Tab-separated table of N, CA and C in Angstrom:
chain	number	residue	atom	x	y	z
A	1470	MET	N	45.589	-71.762	-14.462
A	1470	MET	CA	45.698	-73.217	-14.441
A	1470	MET	C	44.785	-73.764	-13.346
A	1471	LYS	N	43.932	-74.694	-13.699
A	1471	LYS	CA	43.003	-75.288	-12.749
A	1471	LYS	C	43.683	-76.416	-11.972
A	1472	LYS	N	43.448	-76.410	-10.665
A	1472	LYS	CA	44.039	-77.433	-9.790
A	1472	LYS	C	43.283	-78.744	-9.965
A	1473	PRO	N	44.012	-79.861	-10.163
A	1473	PRO	CA	43.340	-81.160	-10.268
A	1473	PRO	C	42.626	-81.512	-8.964
A	1474	LYS	N	41.440	-82.084	-9.085
A	1474	LYS	CA	40.656	-82.454	-7.904
A	1474	LYS	C	41.419	-83.466	-7.048
A	1475	GLY	N	41.435	-83.203	-5.755
A	1475	GLY	CA	42.078	-84.120	-4.816
A	1475	GLY	C	43.587	-83.988	-4.745
A	1476	LYS	N	44.166	-83.030	-5.441
A	1476	LYS	CA	45.627	-82.826	-5.433
A	1476	LYS	C	45.935	-81.561	-4.651
A	1477	TYR	N	46.947	-81.607	-3.808
A	1477	TYR	CA	47.295	-80.498	-2.939
A	1477	TYR	C	48.798	-80.303	-2.926
A	1478	ALA	N	49.210	-79.104	-2.551
A	1478	ALA	CA	50.631	-78.817	-2.351
A	1478	ALA	C	50.738	-77.828	-1.202
A	1479	TRP	N	51.649	-78.076	-0.304
A	1479	TRP	CA	51.892	-77.183	0.819
A	1479	TRP	C	53.388	-76.987	0.943
A	1480	THR	N	53.783	-75.939	1.629
A	1480	THR	CA	55.189	-75.764	1.970
A	1480	THR	C	55.308	-75.850	3.484
A	1481	VAL	N	56.430	-76.365	3.937
A	1481	VAL	CA	56.717	-76.435	5.365
A	1481	VAL	C	58.157	-75.988	5.571
A	1482	THR	N	58.457	-75.568	6.784
A	1482	THR	CA	59.813	-75.161	7.131
A	1482	THR	C	60.384	-76.192	8.092
A	1483	VAL	N	61.609	-76.592	7.844
A	1483	VAL	CA	62.288	-77.541	8.726
A	1483	VAL	C	62.934	-76.749	9.857
A	1484	GLY	N	62.608	-77.122	11.093
A	1484	GLY	CA	63.173	-76.445	12.259
A	1484	GLY	C	64.585	-76.922	12.555
A	1485	GLU	N	65.188	-76.320	13.570
A	1485	GLU	CA	66.574	-76.642	13.940
A	1485	GLU	C	66.765	-78.109	14.317
A	1486	LYS	N	65.726	-78.748	14.826
A	1486	LYS	CA	65.810	-80.156	15.225
A	1486	LYS	C	65.369	-81.083	14.106
A	1487	GLY	N	65.166	-80.547	12.893
A	1487	GLY	CA	64.754	-81.380	11.767
A	1487	GLY	C	63.264	-81.668	11.738
A	1488	GLN	N	62.498	-80.972	12.554
A	1488	GLN	CA	61.066	-81.216	12.624
A	1488	GLN	C	60.310	-80.328	11.639
A	1489	ILE	N	59.176	-80.837	11.171
A	1489	ILE	CA	58.286	-80.036	10.335
A	1489	ILE	C	56.894	-80.032	10.964
A	1490	VAL	N	56.125	-79.022	10.648
A	1490	VAL	CA	54.736	-78.964	11.086
A	1490	VAL	C	53.880	-79.287	9.872
A	1491	ILE	N	53.017	-80.270	10.008
A	1491	ILE	CA	52.112	-80.625	8.913
A	1491	ILE	C	50.975	-79.611	8.927
A	1492	PRO	N	50.734	-78.952	7.798
A	1492	PRO	CA	49.685	-77.925	7.763
A	1492	PRO	C	48.328	-78.459	8.212
A	1493	LYS	N	47.541	-77.596	8.878
A	1493	LYS	CA	46.243	-77.986	9.409
A	1493	LYS	C	45.340	-78.571	8.336
A	1494	GLN	N	45.307	-77.966	7.166
A	1494	GLN	CA	44.451	-78.480	6.091
A	1494	GLN	C	44.839	-79.923	5.754
A	1495	ALA	N	46.130	-80.213	5.709
A	1495	ALA	CA	46.596	-81.568	5.418
A	1495	ALA	C	46.210	-82.518	6.549
A	1496	ARG	N	46.378	-82.073	7.789
A	1496	ARG	CA	45.991	-82.933	8.930
A	1496	ARG	C	44.504	-83.238	8.896
A	1497	ASP	N	43.710	-82.239	8.557
A	1497	ASP	CA	42.255	-82.446	8.486
A	1497	ASP	C	41.883	-83.398	7.359
A	1498	ILE	N	42.426	-83.188	6.177
A	1498	ILE	CA	42.096	-84.015	5.013
A	1498	ILE	C	42.475	-85.473	5.247
A	1499	PHE	N	43.657	-85.692	5.815
A	1499	PHE	CA	44.163	-87.057	5.986
A	1499	PHE	C	43.946	-87.604	7.394
A	1500	GLU	N	43.152	-86.871	8.185
A	1500	GLU	CA	42.778	-87.308	9.535
A	1500	GLU	C	43.995	-87.675	10.388
A	1501	ILE	N	44.999	-86.812	10.367
A	1501	ILE	CA	46.208	-87.002	11.174
A	1501	ILE	C	45.964	-86.345	12.530
A	1502	LYS	N	46.093	-87.135	13.571
A	1502	LYS	CA	45.817	-86.669	14.932
A	1502	LYS	C	47.093	-86.703	15.767
A	1503	PRO	N	47.146	-85.892	16.859
A	1503	PRO	CA	48.309	-85.954	17.751
A	1503	PRO	C	48.537	-87.385	18.233
A	1504	GLY	N	49.775	-87.806	18.223
A	1504	GLY	CA	50.122	-89.157	18.652
A	1504	GLY	C	50.133	-90.183	17.540
A	1505	ASP	N	49.606	-89.822	16.358
A	1505	ASP	CA	49.644	-90.752	15.227
A	1505	ASP	C	51.078	-91.004	14.804
A	1506	THR	N	51.339	-92.185	14.309
A	1506	THR	CA	52.637	-92.531	13.742
A	1506	THR	C	52.515	-92.471	12.235
A	1507	LEU	N	53.442	-91.764	11.607
A	1507	LEU	CA	53.438	-91.638	10.151
A	1507	LEU	C	54.615	-92.398	9.563
A	1508	VAL	N	54.455	-92.834	8.349
A	1508	VAL	CA	55.519	-93.503	7.616
A	1508	VAL	C	56.079	-92.482	6.627
A	1509	ILE	N	57.383	-92.312	6.624
A	1509	ILE	CA	58.035	-91.430	5.668
A	1509	ILE	C	58.784	-92.326	4.694
A	1510	LEU	N	58.439	-92.239	3.425
A	1510	LEU	CA	59.109	-93.020	2.398
A	1510	LEU	C	60.095	-92.106	1.666
A	1511	GLY	N	61.257	-92.613	1.335
A	1511	GLY	CA	62.258	-91.787	0.663
A	1511	GLY	C	62.886	-92.485	-0.519
A	1512	ASP	N	63.106	-91.717	-1.537
A	1512	ASP	CA	63.793	-92.174	-2.740
A	1512	ASP	C	64.756	-91.059	-3.123
A	1513	GLU	N	66.039	-91.369	-3.199
A	1513	GLU	CA	67.030	-90.323	-3.461
A	1513	GLU	C	66.779	-89.569	-4.756
A	1514	LYS	N	66.153	-90.196	-5.724
A	1514	LYS	CA	65.891	-89.535	-6.999
A	1514	LYS	C	64.533	-88.845	-7.028
A	1515	ARG	N	63.535	-89.401	-6.347
A	1515	ARG	CA	62.162	-88.876	-6.434
A	1515	ARG	C	61.746	-88.058	-5.223
A	1516	GLY	N	62.448	-88.164	-4.094
A	1516	GLY	CA	62.130	-87.362	-2.922
A	1516	GLY	C	61.415	-88.135	-1.836
A	1517	LEU	N	60.749	-87.382	-0.963
A	1517	LEU	CA	60.053	-87.953	0.183
A	1517	LEU	C	58.558	-88.036	-0.072
A	1518	ALA	N	57.929	-88.998	0.576
A	1518	ALA	CA	56.473	-89.125	0.514
A	1518	ALA	C	55.966	-89.497	1.897
A	1519	ILE	N	54.846	-88.930	2.258
A	1519	ILE	CA	54.177	-89.276	3.504
A	1519	ILE	C	52.787	-89.758	3.109
A	1520	PRO	N	52.632	-91.063	2.912
A	1520	PRO	CA	51.327	-91.583	2.472
A	1520	PRO	C	50.298	-91.523	3.587
A	1521	PRO	N	49.032	-91.394	3.233
A	1521	PRO	CA	47.981	-91.427	4.262
A	1521	PRO	C	48.017	-92.750	5.017
A	1522	LYS	N	47.749	-92.691	6.307
A	1522	LYS	CA	47.823	-93.903	7.125
A	1522	LYS	C	46.858	-94.980	6.646
A	1523	SER	N	45.791	-94.572	5.986
A	1523	SER	CA	44.825	-95.556	5.496
A	1523	SER	C	45.420	-96.449	4.402
A	1524	LEU	N	46.500	-95.999	3.780
A	1524	LEU	CA	47.143	-96.790	2.726
A	1524	LEU	C	48.325	-97.610	3.234
A	1525	PHE	N	48.652	-97.488	4.522
A	1525	PHE	CA	49.832	-98.165	5.038
A	1525	PHE	C	49.793	-99.667	4.822
A	1526	ALA	N	48.656	-100.293	5.061
A	1526	ALA	CA	48.555	-101.749	4.888
A	1526	ALA	C	48.856	-102.146	3.454
A	1527	GLN	N	48.392	-101.357	2.493
A	1527	GLN	CA	48.677	-101.658	1.087
A	1527	GLN	C	50.167	-101.514	0.792
A	1528	PHE	N	50.804	-100.456	1.330
A	1528	PHE	CA	52.240	-100.269	1.117
A	1528	PHE	C	53.027	-101.412	1.749
A	1529	ALA	N	52.662	-101.768	2.979
A	1529	ALA	CA	53.377	-102.843	3.665
A	1529	ALA	C	53.239	-104.151	2.898
A	1530	SER	N	52.056	-104.439	2.414
A	1530	SER	CA	51.832	-105.657	1.649
A	1530	SER	C	52.694	-105.668	0.388
A	1531	ALA	N	52.739	-104.552	-0.307
A	1531	ALA	CA	53.542	-104.461	-1.531
A	1531	ALA	C	55.025	-104.633	-1.222
A	1532	ILE	N	55.482	-104.033	-0.111
A	1532	ILE	CA	56.899	-104.151	0.270
A	1532	ILE	C	57.239	-105.600	0.570
A	1533	PHE	N	56.398	-106.276	1.376
A	1533	PHE	CA	56.697	-107.649	1.741
A	1533	PHE	C	56.564	-108.596	0.551
A	1534	ASP	N	55.614	-108.342	-0.343
A	1534	ASP	CA	55.490	-109.161	-1.551
A	1534	ASP	C	56.731	-109.031	-2.421
A	1535	THR	N	57.241	-107.809	-2.557
A	1535	THR	CA	58.448	-107.575	-3.349
A	1535	THR	C	59.648	-108.247	-2.704
A	1536	ALA	N	59.757	-108.150	-1.383
A	1536	ALA	CA	60.861	-108.768	-0.669
A	1536	ALA	C	60.806	-110.289	-0.830
A	1537	ALA	N	59.640	-110.871	-0.740
A	1537	ALA	CA	59.490	-112.315	-0.874
A	1537	ALA	C	59.862	-112.757	-2.295
A	1538	ASP	N	59.472	-111.982	-3.305
A	1538	ASP	CA	59.819	-112.297	-4.688
A	1538	ASP	C	61.318	-112.267	-4.883
A	1539	SER	N	61.990	-111.281	-4.278
A	1539	SER	CA	63.454	-111.165	-4.400
A	1539	SER	C	64.158	-112.343	-3.753
A	1540	GLU	N	63.658	-112.783	-2.605
A	1540	GLU	CA	64.267	-113.914	-1.904
A	1540	GLU	C	64.091	-115.200	-2.685
A	1541	GLU	N	62.967	-115.367	-3.358
A	1541	GLU	CA	62.725	-116.579	-4.136
A	1541	GLU	C	63.656	-116.665	-5.341
A	1542	GLU	N	64.042	-115.502	-5.882
A	1542	GLU	CA	64.911	-115.473	-7.068
A	1542	GLU	C	66.341	-115.836	-6.720
A	1543	GLU	N	66.734	-115.668	-5.444
A	1543	GLU	CA	68.137	-115.937	-5.052
A	1543	GLU	C	68.461	-117.381	-4.975
């Protein structure tokens, strides 16, 4: 089976304090540096996602747009 371009999968182990180590290849690809703040998104049915920091502004905009739409409907 050929891997789709730009798609990756890694495994990590959760330590006793609930911490994980992001694999070096992932840190390099997504330019994650020490001290960076990451956003962890969670959905009880679909799982966790850690989007690249470059997409954070788009996610935040979508979240606030959705929240504003919900408030207008009330």
